[in-house]
PDB file of C-alpha atoms and ligand atoms in Angstrom:
ATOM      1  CA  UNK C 161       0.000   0.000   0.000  1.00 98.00           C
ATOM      2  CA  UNK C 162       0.789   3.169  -1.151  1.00 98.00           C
ATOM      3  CA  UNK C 163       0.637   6.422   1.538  1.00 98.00           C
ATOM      4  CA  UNK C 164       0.537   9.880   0.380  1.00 98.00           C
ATOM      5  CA  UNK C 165       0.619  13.151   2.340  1.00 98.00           C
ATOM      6  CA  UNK C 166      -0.402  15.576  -0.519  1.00 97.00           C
ATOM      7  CA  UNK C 167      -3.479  15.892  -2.852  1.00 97.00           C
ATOM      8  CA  UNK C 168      -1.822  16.926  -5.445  1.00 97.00           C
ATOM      9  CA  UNK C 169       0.553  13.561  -5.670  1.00 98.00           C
ATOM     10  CA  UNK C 170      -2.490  11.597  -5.095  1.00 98.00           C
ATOM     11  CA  UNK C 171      -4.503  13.001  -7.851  1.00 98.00           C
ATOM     12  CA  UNK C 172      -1.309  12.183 -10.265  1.00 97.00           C
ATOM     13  CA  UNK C 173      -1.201   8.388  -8.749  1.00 98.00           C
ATOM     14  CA  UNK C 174      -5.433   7.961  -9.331  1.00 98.00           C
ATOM     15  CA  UNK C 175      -5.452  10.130 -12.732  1.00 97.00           C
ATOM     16  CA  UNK C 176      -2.852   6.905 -14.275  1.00 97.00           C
ATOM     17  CA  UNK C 177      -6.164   4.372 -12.945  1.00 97.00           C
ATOM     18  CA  UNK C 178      -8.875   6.544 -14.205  1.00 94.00           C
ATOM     19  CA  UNK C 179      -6.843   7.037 -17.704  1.00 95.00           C
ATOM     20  CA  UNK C 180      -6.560   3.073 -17.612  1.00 97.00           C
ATOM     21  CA  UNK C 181     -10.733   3.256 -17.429  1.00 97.00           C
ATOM     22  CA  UNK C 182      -9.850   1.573 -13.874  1.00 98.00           C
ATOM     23  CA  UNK C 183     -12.948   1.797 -10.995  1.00 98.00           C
ATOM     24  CA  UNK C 184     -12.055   3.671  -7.705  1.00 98.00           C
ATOM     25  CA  UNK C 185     -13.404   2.782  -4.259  1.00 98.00           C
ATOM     26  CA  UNK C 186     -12.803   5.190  -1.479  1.00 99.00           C
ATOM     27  CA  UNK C 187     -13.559   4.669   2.492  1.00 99.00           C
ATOM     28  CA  UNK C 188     -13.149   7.842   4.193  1.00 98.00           C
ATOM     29  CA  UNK C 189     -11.980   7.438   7.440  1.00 98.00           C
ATOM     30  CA  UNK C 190     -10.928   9.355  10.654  1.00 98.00           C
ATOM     31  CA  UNK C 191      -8.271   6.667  11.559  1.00 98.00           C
ATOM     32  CA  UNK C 192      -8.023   4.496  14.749  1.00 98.00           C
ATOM     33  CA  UNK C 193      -9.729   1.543  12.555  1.00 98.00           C
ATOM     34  CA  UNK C 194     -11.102  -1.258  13.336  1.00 98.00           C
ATOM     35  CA  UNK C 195     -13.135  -4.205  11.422  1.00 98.00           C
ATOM     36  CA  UNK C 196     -15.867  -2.369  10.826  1.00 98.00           C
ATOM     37  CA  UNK C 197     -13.787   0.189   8.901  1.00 98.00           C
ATOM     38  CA  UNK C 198     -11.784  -3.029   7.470  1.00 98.00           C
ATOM     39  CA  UNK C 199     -15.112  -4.419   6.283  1.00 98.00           C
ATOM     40  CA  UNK C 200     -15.898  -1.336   4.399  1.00 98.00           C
ATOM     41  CA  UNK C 201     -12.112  -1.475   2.671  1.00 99.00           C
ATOM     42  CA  UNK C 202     -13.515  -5.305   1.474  1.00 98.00           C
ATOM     43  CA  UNK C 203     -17.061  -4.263   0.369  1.00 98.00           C
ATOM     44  CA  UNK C 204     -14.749  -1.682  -1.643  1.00 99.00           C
ATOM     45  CA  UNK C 205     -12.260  -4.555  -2.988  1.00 98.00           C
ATOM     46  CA  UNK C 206     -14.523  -6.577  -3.983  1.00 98.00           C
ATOM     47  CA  UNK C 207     -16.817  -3.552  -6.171  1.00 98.00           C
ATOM     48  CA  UNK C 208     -13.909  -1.246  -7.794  1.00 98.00           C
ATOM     49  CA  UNK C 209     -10.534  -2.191  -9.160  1.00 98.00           C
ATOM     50  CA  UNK C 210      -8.688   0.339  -6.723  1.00 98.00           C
ATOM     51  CA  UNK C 211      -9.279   1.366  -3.235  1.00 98.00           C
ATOM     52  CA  UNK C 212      -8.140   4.363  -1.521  1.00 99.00           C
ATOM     53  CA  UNK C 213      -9.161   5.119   2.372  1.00 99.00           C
ATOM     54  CA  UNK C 214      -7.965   8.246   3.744  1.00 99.00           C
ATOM     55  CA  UNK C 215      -7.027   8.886   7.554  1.00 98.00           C
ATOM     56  CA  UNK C 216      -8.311  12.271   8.699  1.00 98.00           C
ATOM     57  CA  UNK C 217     -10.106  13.685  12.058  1.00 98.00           C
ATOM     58  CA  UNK C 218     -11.894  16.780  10.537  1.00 98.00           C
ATOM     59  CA  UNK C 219     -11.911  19.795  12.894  1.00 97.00           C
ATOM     60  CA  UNK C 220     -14.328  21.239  10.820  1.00 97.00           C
ATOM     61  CA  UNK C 221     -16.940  18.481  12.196  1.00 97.00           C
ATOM     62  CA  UNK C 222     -16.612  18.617  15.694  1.00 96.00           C
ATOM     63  CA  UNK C 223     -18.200  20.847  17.930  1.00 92.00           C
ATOM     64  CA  UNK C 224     -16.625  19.597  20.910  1.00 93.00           C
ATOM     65  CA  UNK C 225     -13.075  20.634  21.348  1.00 94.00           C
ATOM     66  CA  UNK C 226     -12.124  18.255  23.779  1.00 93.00           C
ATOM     67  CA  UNK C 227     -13.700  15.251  21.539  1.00 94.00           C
ATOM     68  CA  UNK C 228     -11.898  16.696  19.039  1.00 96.00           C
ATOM     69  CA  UNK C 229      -7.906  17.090  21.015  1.00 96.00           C
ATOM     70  CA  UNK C 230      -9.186  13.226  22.576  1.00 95.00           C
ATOM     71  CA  UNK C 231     -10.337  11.225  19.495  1.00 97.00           C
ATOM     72  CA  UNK C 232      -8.196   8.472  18.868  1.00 97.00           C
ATOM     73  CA  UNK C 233      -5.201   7.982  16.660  1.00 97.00           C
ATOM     74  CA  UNK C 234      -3.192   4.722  16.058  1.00 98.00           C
ATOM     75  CA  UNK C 235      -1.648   5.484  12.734  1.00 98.00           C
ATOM     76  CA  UNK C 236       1.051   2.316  12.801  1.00 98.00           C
ATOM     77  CA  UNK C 237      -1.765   0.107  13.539  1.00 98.00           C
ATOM     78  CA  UNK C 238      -4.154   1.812  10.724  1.00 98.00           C
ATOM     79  CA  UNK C 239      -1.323   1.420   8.178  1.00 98.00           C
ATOM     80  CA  UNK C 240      -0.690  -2.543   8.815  1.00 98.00           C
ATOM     81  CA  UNK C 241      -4.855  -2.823   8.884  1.00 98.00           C
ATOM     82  CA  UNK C 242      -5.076  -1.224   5.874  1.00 98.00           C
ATOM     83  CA  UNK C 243      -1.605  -3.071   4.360  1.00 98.00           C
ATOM     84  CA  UNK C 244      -3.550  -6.416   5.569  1.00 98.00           C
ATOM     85  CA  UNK C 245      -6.831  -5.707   3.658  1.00 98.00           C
ATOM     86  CA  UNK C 246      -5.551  -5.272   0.898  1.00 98.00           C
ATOM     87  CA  UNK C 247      -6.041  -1.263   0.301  1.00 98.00           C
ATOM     88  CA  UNK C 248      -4.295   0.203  -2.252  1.00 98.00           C
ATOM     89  CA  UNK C 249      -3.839   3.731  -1.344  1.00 98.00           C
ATOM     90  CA  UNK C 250      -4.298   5.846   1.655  1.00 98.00           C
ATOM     91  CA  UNK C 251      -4.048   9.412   2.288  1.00 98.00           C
ATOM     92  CA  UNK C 252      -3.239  10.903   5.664  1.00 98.00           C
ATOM     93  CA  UNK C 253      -3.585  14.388   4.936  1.00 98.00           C
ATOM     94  CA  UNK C 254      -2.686  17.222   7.436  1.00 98.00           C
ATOM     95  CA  UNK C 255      -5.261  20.229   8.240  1.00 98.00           C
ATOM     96  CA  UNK C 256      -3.043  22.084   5.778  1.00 97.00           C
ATOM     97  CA  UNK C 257      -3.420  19.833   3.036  1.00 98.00           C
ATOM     98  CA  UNK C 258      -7.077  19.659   3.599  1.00 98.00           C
ATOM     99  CA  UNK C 259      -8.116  23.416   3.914  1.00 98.00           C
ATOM    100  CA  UNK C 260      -4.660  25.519   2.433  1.00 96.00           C
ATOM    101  CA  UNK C 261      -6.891  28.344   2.907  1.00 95.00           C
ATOM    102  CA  UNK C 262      -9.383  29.514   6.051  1.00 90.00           C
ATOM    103  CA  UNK C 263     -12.415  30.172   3.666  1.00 87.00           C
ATOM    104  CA  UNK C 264     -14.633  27.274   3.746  1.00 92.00           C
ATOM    105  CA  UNK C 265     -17.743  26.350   1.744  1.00 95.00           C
ATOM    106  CA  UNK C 266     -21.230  26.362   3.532  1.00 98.00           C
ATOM    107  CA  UNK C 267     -23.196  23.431   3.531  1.00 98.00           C
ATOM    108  CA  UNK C 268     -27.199  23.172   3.870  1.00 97.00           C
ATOM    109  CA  UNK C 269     -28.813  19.820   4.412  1.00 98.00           C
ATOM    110  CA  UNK C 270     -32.469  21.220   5.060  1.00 97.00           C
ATOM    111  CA  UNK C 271     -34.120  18.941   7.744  1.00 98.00           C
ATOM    112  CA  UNK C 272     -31.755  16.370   7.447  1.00 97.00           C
ATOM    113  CA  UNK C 273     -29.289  18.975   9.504  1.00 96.00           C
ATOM    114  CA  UNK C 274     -32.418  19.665  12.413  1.00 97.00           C
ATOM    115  CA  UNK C 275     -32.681  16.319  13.593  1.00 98.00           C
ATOM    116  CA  UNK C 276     -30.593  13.207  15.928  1.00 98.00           C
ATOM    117  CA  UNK C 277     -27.100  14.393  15.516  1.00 98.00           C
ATOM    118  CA  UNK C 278     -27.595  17.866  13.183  1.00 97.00           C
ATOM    119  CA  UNK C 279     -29.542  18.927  16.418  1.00 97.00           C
ATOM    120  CA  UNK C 280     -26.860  17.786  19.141  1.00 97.00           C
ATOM    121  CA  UNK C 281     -23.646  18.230  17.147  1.00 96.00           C
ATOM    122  CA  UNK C 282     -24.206  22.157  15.649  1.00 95.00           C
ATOM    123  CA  UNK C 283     -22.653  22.487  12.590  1.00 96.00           C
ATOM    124  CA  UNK C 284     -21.579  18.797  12.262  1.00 97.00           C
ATOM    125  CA  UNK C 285     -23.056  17.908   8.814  1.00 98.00           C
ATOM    126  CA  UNK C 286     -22.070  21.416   7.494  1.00 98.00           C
ATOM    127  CA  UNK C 287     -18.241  20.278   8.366  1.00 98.00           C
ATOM    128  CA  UNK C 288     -19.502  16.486   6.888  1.00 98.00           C
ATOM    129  CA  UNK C 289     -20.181  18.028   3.888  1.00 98.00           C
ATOM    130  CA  UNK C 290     -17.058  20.260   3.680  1.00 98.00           C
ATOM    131  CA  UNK C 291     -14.401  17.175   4.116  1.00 98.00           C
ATOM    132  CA  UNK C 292     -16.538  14.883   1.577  1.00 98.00           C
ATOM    133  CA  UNK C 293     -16.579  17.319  -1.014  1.00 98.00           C
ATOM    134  CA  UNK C 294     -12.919  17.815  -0.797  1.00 98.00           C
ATOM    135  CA  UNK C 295     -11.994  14.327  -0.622  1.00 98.00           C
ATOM    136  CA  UNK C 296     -14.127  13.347  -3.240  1.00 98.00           C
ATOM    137  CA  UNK C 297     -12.810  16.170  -5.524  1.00 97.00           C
ATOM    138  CA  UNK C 298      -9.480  14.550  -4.945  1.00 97.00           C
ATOM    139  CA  UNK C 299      -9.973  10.914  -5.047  1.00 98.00           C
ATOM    140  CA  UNK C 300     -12.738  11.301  -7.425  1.00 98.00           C
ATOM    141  CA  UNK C 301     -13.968   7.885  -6.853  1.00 98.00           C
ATOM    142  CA  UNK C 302     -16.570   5.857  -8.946  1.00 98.00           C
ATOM    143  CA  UNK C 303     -18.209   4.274  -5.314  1.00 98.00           C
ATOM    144  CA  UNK C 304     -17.632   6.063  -1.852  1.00 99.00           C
ATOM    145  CA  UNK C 305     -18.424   3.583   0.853  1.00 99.00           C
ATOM    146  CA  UNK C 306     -19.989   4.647   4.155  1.00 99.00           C
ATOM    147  CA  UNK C 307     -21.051   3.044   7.108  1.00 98.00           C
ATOM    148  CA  UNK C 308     -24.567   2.943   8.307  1.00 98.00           C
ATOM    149  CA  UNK C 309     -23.507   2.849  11.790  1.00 98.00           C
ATOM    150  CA  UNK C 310     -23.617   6.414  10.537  1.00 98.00           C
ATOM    151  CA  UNK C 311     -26.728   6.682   9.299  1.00 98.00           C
ATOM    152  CA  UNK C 312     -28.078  10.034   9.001  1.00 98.00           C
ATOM    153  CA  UNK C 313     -24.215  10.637   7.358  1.00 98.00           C
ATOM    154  CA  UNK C 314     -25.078   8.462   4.778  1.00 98.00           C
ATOM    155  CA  UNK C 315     -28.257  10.584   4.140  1.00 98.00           C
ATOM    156  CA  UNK C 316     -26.168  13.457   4.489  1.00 98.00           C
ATOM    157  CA  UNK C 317     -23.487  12.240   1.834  1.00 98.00           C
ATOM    158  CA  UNK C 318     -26.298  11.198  -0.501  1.00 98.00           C
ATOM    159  CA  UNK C 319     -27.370  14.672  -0.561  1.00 98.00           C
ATOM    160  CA  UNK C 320     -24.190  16.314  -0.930  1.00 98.00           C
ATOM    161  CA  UNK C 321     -23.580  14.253  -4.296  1.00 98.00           C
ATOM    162  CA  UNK C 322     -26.962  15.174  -5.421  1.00 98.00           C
ATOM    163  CA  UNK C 323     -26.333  18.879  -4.741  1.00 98.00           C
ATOM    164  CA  UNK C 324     -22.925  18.847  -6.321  1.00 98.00           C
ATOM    165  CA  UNK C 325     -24.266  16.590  -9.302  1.00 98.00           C
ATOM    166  CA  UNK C 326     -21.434  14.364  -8.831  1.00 98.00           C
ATOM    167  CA  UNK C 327     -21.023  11.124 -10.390  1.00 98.00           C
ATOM    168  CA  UNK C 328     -20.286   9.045  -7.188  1.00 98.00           C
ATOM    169  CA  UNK C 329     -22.401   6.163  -6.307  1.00 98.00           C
ATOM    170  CA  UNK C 330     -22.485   6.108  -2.107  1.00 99.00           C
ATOM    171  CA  UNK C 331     -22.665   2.251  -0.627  1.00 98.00           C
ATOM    172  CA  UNK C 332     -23.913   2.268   2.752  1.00 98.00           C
ATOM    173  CA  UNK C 333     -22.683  -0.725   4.480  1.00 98.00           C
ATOM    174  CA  UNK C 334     -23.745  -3.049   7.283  1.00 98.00           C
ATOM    175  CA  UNK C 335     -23.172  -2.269  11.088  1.00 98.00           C
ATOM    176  CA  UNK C 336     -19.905  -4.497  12.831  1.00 98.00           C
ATOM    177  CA  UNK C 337     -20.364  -5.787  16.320  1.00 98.00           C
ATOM    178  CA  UNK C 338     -18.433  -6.555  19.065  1.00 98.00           C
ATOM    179  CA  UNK C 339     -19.335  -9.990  20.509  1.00 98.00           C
ATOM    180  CA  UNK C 340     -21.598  -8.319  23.330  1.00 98.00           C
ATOM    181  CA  UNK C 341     -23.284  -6.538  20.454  1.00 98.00           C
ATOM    182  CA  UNK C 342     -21.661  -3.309  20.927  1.00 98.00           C
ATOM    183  CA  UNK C 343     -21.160  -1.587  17.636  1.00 98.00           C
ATOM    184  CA  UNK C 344     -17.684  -1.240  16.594  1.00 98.00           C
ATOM    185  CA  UNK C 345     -16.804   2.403  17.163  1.00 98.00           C
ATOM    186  CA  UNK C 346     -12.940   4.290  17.003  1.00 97.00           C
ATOM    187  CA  UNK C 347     -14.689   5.646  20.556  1.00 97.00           C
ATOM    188  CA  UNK C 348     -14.690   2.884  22.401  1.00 98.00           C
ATOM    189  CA  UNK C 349     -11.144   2.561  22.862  1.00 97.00           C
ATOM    190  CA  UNK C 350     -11.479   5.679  25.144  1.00 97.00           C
ATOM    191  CA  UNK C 351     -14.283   3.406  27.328  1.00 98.00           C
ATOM    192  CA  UNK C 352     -12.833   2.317  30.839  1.00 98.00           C
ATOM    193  CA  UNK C 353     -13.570  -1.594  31.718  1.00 98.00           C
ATOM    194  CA  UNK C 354     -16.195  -0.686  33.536  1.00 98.00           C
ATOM    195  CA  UNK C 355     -17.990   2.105  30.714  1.00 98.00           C
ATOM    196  CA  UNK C 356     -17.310  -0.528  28.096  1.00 98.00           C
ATOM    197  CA  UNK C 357     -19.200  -3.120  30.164  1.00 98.00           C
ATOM    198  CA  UNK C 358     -21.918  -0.921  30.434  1.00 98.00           C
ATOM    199  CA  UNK C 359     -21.842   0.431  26.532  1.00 98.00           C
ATOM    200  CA  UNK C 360     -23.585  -3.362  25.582  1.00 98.00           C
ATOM    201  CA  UNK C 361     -26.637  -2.337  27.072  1.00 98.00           C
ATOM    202  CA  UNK C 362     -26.934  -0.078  24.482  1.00 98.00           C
ATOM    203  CA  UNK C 363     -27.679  -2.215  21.362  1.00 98.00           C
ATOM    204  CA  UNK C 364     -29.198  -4.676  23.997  1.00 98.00           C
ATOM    205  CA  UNK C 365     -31.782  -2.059  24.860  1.00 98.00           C
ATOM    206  CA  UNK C 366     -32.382  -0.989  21.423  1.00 97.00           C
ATOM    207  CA  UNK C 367     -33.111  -4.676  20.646  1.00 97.00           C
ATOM    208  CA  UNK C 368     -35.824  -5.097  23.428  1.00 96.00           C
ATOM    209  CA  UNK C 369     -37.593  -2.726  21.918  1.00 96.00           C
ATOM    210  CA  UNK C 370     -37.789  -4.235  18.845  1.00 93.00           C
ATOM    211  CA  UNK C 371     -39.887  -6.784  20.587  1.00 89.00           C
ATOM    212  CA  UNK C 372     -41.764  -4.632  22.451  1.00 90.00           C
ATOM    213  CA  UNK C 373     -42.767  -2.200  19.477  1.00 88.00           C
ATOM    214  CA  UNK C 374     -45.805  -3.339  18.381  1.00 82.00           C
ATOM    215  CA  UNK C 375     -47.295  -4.051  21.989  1.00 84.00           C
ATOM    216  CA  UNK C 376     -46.100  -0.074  23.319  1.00 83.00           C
ATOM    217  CA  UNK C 377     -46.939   2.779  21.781  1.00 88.00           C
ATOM    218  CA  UNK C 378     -44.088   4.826  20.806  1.00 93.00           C
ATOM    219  CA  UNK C 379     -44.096   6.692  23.356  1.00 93.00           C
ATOM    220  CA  UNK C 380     -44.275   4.968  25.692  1.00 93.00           C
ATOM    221  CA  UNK C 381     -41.162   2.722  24.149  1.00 94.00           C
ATOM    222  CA  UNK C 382     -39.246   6.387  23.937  1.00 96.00           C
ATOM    223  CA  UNK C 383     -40.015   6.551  28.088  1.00 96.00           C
ATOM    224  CA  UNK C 384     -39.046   3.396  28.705  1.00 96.00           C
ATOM    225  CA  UNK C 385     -35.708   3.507  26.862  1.00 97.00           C
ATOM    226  CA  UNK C 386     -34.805   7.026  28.651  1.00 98.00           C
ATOM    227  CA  UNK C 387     -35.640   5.331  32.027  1.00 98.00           C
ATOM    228  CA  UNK C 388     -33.718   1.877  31.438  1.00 98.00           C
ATOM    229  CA  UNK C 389     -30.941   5.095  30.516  1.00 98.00           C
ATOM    230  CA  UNK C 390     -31.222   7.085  33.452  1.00 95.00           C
ATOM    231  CA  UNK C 391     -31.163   3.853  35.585  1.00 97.00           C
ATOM    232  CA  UNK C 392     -27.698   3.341  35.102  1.00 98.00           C
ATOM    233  CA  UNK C 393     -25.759   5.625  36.500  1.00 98.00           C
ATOM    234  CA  UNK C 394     -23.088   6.263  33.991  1.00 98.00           C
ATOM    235  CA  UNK C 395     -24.968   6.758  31.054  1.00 98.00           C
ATOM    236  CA  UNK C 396     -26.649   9.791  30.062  1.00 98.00           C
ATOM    237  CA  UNK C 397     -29.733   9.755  26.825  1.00 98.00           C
ATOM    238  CA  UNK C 398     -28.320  12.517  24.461  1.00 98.00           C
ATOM    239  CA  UNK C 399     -31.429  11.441  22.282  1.00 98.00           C
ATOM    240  CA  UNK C 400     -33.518   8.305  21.379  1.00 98.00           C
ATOM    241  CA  UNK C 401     -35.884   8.259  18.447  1.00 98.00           C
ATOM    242  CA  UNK C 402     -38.168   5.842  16.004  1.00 97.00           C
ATOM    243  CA  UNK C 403     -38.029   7.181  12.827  1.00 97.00           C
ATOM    244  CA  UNK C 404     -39.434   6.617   9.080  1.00 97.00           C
ATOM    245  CA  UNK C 405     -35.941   4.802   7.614  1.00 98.00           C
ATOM    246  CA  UNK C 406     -36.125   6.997   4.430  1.00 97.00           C
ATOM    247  CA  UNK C 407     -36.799  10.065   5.340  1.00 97.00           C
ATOM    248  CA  UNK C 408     -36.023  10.358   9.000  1.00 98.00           C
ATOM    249  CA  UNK C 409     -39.068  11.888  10.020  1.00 98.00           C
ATOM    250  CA  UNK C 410     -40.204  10.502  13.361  1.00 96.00           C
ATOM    251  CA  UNK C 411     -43.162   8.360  13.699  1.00 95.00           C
ATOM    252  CA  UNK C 412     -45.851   8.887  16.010  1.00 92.00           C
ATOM    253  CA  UNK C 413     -46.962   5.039  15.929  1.00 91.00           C
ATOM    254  CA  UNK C 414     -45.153   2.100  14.662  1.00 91.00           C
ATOM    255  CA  UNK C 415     -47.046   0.650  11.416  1.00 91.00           C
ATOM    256  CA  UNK C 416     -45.095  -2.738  10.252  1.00 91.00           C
ATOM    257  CA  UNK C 417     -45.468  -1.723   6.382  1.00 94.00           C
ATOM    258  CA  UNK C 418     -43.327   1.291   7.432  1.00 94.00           C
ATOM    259  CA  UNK C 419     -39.271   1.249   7.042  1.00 96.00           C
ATOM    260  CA  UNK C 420     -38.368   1.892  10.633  1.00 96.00           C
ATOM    261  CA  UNK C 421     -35.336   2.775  11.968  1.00 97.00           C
ATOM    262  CA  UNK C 422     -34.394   3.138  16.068  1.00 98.00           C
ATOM    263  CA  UNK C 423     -31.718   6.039  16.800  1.00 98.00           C
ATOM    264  CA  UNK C 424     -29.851   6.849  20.075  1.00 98.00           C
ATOM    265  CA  UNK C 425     -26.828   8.453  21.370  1.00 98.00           C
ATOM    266  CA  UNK C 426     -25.894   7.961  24.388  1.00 98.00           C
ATOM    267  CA  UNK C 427     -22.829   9.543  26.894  1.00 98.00           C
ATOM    268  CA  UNK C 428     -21.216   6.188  28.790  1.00 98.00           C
ATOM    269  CA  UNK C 429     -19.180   8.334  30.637  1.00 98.00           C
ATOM    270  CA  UNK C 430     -17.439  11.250  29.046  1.00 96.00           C
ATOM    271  CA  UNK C 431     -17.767   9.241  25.594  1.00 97.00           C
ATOM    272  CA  UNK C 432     -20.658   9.816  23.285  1.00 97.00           C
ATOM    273  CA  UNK C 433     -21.655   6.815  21.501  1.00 98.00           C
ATOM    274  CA  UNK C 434     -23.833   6.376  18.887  1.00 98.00           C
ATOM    275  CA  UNK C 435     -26.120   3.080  17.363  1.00 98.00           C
ATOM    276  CA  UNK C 436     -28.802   2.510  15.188  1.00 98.00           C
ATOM    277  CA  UNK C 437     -31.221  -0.650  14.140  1.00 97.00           C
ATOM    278  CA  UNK C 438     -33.223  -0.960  11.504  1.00 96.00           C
ATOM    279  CA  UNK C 439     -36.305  -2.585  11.127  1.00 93.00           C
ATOM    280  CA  UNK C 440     -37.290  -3.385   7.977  1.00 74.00           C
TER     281      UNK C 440
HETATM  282  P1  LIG W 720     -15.090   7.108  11.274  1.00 80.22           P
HETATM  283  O1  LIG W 720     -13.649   6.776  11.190  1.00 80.22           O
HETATM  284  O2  LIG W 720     -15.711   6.820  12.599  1.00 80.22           O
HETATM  285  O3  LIG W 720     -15.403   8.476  10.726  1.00 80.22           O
HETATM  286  O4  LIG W 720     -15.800   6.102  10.289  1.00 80.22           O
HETATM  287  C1  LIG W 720     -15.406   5.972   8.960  1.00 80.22           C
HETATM  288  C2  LIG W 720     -16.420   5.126   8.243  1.00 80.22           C
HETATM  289  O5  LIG W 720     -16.493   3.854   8.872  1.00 80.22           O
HETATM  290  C3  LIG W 720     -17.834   5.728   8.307  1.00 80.22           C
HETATM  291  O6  LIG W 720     -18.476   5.526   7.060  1.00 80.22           O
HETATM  292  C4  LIG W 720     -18.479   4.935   9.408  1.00 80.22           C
HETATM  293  O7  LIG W 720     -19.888   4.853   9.307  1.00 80.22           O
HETATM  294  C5  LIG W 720     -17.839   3.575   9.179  1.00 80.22           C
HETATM  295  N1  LIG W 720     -17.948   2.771  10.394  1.00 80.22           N
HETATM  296  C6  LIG W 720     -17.638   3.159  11.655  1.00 80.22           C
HETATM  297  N2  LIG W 720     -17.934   2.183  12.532  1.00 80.22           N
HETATM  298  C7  LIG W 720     -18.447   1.162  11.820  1.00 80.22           C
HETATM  299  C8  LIG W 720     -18.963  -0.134  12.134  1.00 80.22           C
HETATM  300  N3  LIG W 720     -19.017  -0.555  13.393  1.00 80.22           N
HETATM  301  N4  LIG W 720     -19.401  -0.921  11.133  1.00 80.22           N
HETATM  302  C9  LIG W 720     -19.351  -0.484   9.840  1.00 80.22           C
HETATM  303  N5  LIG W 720     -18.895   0.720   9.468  1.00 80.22           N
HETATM  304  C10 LIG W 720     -18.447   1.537  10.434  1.00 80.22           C
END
């Protein structure tokens, strides 16, 4: 594998595959991977002739500063992941690289930027779409591939291509779990035994609703889930929500013809983790 520092030498490397009529995956990352990042680097290998991941924690995305000085890196590690799976390329860009200037486009993703994490994380998707759009103008890949751990950044990223009319089909891939059912998450390296013990409640809770949604109303499965939360003393609800799967909109009552999807965030601890099921 191949690592590059600099756009500009990247571009040369990817314009020799493109001339070839070669297909480009990309999986942009913010490093400190793990399977579920590995797993979208094989959905890519298997799709596109060439895959290139980047490595880059966006400041422009975080509106917590001290999420942002904490969030994990583990660069050697990344690099013999990456070297392991197969990738290609990567690019580890520095902030320099990314933004040479301090103007910086404005992003507006309507509703989609109200809701879940637009509402908790200000600005977030507005900094989503500004590291997207330059990575994609430099990669300028044929498939992107994003996880739906992330989900509304999927819907976010679909948007962004629409807006931009670019010619990038995104893949939104499957959520990896830990054994306890935890999702796979950069974050929970920064989870003490104890907070990481406690984090498998999460996806545990989100499945016992599941059974219980047709029975509750939701709710009253919205209640229940923020007092099963504020039962355990180090967890904190940032938000928990039953949404319409396509267009995010939250339903007042569960309807089983309906694409459904459960959200939450929740604070184990200092560390704000995210999950999401889907029923279909
Ligand atoms: P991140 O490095 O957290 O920004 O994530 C980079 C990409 O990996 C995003 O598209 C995430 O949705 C995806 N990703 C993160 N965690 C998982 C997971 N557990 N399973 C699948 N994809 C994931």
């Amino acid at each position: 594998m191949q690592v590059f520092y600099n756009i500009h030498e990247l571009k040369l490397k990817l314009a020799e595959f493109a001339f070839l009529d070669k297909t480009i995956g990309f999986v942009p990352t913010m490093g400190a991977l793990h399977d579920g990042h590995v797993s979208l680097i094989n959905f890519s290998k298997k799709q596109c002739d060439i895959t290139v991941c980047s490595i880059f924690v966006n400041p422009t995305q975080f509106n917590n500063s001290e999420d942002l000085a904490h969030y994990p890196k583990t660069p050697e590690n990344d690099i013999l992941l990456l070297t392991n799976a197969g990738c290609d390329f990567l690019y580890m860009p520095s902030v320099d690289d990314i933004y040479p200037t301090d103007f910086h486009r404005t992003f507006h993703f309507g509703y989609l930027e109200t809701i879940l994490e637009g509402s908790s994380r200000a600005g977030h998707f507005n900094g989503v779409g500004q590291v997207v759009s330059i990575l994609f103008d430099g990669v300028k890949p044929h498939k992107a591939f994003f996880g739906s751990k992330d989900y509304q950044q999927v819907m976010v990223v679909k948007a962004l291509v629409k807006q931009l009319n670019l010619p990038i089909e995104i893949v939104s891939c499957p959520i990896l779990r830990e054994s306890d059912g935890l999702a796979m998450s950069s974050r929970n390296m920064r989870l003490n035994v104890q907070e990481r013990k406690v984090a498998a409640l999460i996806p545990k809770l989100m499945n016992e609703v599941i059974g219980m949604i047709e029975l509750l109303d939701i709710e009253e499965a919205k209640k229940w889930m923020k007092h099963q939360i504020e039962n355990e003393p180090l967890m904190t609800l940032d938000y928990f929500e039953i949404c319409d799967a396509e267009s995010l909109h939250e339903l007042k009552e569960y309807d089983s013809t309906v694409s459904t999807v459960l959200l939450i965030a929740v604070f184990v601890g200092k560390i704000r983790l995210i999950d999401n099921l889907l029923i279909s």
